[in-house]
PDB file of C-alpha atoms in Angstrom:
ATOM      1  CA  GLY K 903    -167.610-115.151  22.124  1.00 77.00           C
ATOM      2  CA  VAL K 904    -167.263-113.171  25.264  1.00 79.00           C
ATOM      3  CA  LEU K 905    -166.569-115.428  28.304  1.00 75.00           C
ATOM      4  CA  PRO K 906    -167.744-114.254  32.030  1.00 75.00           C
ATOM      5  CA  GLU K 907    -165.930-112.147  33.949  1.00 77.00           C
ATOM      6  CA  GLU K 908    -167.078-113.861  37.342  1.00 76.00           C
ATOM      7  CA  LYS K 909    -166.483-117.152  38.655  1.00 73.00           C
ATOM      8  CA  TYR K 910    -170.201-118.025  39.158  1.00 72.00           C
ATOM      9  CA  PHE K 911    -172.183-115.850  36.304  1.00 70.00           C
ATOM     10  CA  VAL K 912    -175.738-117.971  37.047  1.00 73.00           C
ATOM     11  CA  LEU K 913    -177.453-120.352  39.908  1.00 71.00           C
ATOM     12  CA  LEU K 914    -177.239-123.863  39.576  1.00 68.00           C
ATOM     13  CA  ASN K 915    -179.674-126.610  41.439  1.00 69.00           C
ATOM     14  CA  VAL K 916    -176.535-127.213  43.646  1.00 71.00           C
ATOM     15  CA  ALA K 917    -175.356-125.283  47.149  1.00 70.00           C
ATOM     16  CA  TYR K 918    -172.329-123.735  46.777  1.00 76.00           C
ATOM     17  CA  GLU K 919    -171.695-121.486  49.771  1.00 73.00           C
ATOM     18  CA  ASN K 920    -170.602-118.564  48.470  1.00 83.00           C
ATOM     19  CA  MET K 921    -172.775-119.117  44.619  1.00 83.00           C
ATOM     20  CA  ARG K 922    -175.726-116.769  45.333  1.00 84.00           C
ATOM     21  CA  GLU K 923    -173.647-114.600  48.103  1.00 88.00           C
ATOM     22  CA  SER K 924    -171.217-114.213  44.810  1.00 87.00           C
ATOM     23  CA  LEU K 925    -173.753-113.005  42.168  1.00 87.00           C
ATOM     24  CA  ASP K 926    -175.755-111.255  44.389  1.00 89.00           C
ATOM     25  CA  GLU K 927    -172.471-108.988  44.763  1.00 90.00           C
ATOM     26  CA  ALA K 928    -172.218-108.936  40.832  1.00 90.00           C
ATOM     27  CA  VAL K 929    -175.770-107.513  40.192  1.00 91.00           C
ATOM     28  CA  ARG K 930    -175.343-105.455  43.184  1.00 92.00           C
ATOM     29  CA  GLU K 931    -172.301-103.235  42.986  1.00 92.00           C
ATOM     30  CA  GLY K 932    -173.418-103.507  38.835  1.00 91.00           C
ATOM     31  CA  ARG K 933    -170.544-105.368  37.212  1.00 89.00           C
ATOM     32  CA  ALA K 934    -173.614-107.396  35.374  1.00 88.00           C
ATOM     33  CA  ASP K 935    -174.609-105.287  32.207  1.00 91.00           C
ATOM     34  CA  TYR K 936    -177.792-108.171  32.036  1.00 92.00           C
ATOM     35  CA  VAL K 937    -179.739-110.389  34.437  1.00 92.00           C
ATOM     36  CA  LEU K 938    -181.921-112.709  33.713  1.00 90.00           C
ATOM     37  CA  VAL K 939    -184.672-113.942  36.755  1.00 89.00           C
ATOM     38  CA  SER K 940    -187.187-116.080  36.733  1.00 85.00           C
ATOM     39  CA  TRP K 941    -190.648-116.397  38.965  1.00 83.00           C
ATOM     40  CA  ARG K 942    -189.727-113.057  40.528  1.00 88.00           C
ATOM     41  CA  GLU K 943    -189.384-110.183  39.272  1.00 91.00           C
ATOM     42  CA  LEU K 944    -185.896-108.569  40.285  1.00 91.00           C
ATOM     43  CA  PRO K 945    -185.125-107.094  44.225  1.00 90.00           C
ATOM     44  CA  GLN K 946    -185.562-104.013  45.206  1.00 89.00           C
ATOM     45  CA  GLU K 947    -182.336-103.829  46.663  1.00 89.00           C
ATOM     46  CA  PHE K 948    -180.785-104.205  43.251  1.00 89.00           C
ATOM     47  CA  SER K 949    -181.110-101.432  41.996  1.00 88.00           C
ATOM     48  CA  GLY K 950    -179.974-100.028  38.859  1.00 92.00           C
ATOM     49  CA  TYR K 951    -181.103-102.175  36.176  1.00 95.00           C
ATOM     50  CA  THR K 952    -183.882-101.267  34.223  1.00 95.00           C
ATOM     51  CA  LEU K 953    -186.286-104.105  33.136  1.00 95.00           C
ATOM     52  CA  ILE K 954    -186.636-104.870  29.306  1.00 96.00           C
ATOM     53  CA  ALA K 955    -188.242-107.974  28.192  1.00 95.00           C
ATOM     54  CA  GLN K 956    -190.572-110.128  29.912  1.00 94.00           C
ATOM     55  CA  GLU K 957    -191.596-113.644  28.777  1.00 92.00           C
ATOM     56  CA  MET K 958    -193.760-116.752  29.611  1.00 89.00           C
ATOM     57  CA  GLY K 959    -190.761-119.966  29.300  1.00 81.00           C
ATOM     58  CA  TYR K 960    -191.045-123.798  29.553  1.00 77.00           C
ATOM     59  CA  ASP K 961    -189.780-125.686  32.440  1.00 74.00           C
ATOM     60  CA  ASP K 962    -189.744-128.833  31.162  1.00 75.00           C
ATOM     61  CA  GLU K 963    -188.575-130.831  33.890  1.00 75.00           C
ATOM     62  CA  ASN K 964    -191.467-129.233  36.238  1.00 72.00           C
ATOM     63  CA  ARG K 965    -193.773-129.074  32.912  1.00 77.00           C
ATOM     64  CA  LEU K 966    -195.528-125.341  33.714  1.00 81.00           C
ATOM     65  CA  ASN K 967    -194.946-121.991  32.118  1.00 86.00           C
ATOM     66  CA  LYS K 968    -192.377-119.831  34.516  1.00 84.00           C
ATOM     67  CA  PRO K 969    -192.306-116.010  34.343  1.00 90.00           C
ATOM     68  CA  LEU K 970    -188.386-114.804  32.583  1.00 91.00           C
ATOM     69  CA  TYR K 971    -187.632-111.154  33.322  1.00 94.00           C
ATOM     70  CA  LEU K 972    -184.474-109.533  31.614  1.00 95.00           C
ATOM     71  CA  TYR K 973    -182.847-106.473  32.895  1.00 95.00           C
ATOM     72  CA  ARG K 974    -180.277-103.958  31.322  1.00 96.00           C
ATOM     73  CA  LYS K 975    -178.257-102.575  33.859  1.00 95.00           C
ATOM     74  CA  GLU K 976    -178.756 -98.341  33.628  1.00 94.00           C
ATOM     75  CA  GLU K 977    -176.341 -95.494  31.843  1.00 86.00           C
ATOM     76  CA  GLN K 978    -174.789 -93.798  34.412  1.00 73.00           C
TER      77      GLN K 978
END
């Protein structure tokens, strides 16, 4: 029941010019309470988040397992 406040809240497989920049900025500034990433852990440049869960997910399109990482914003 909560709508995202950001214009972009997920990285899709389309190449909008400012999508990745907008998402990176939101995470860098700590506007997202949670961040879910796949394949690689969240890069160090996005400090302020703590890894709280790690699981293997299934990618139907490529028929393989991929790691998923869930981060929570640290308390200030």
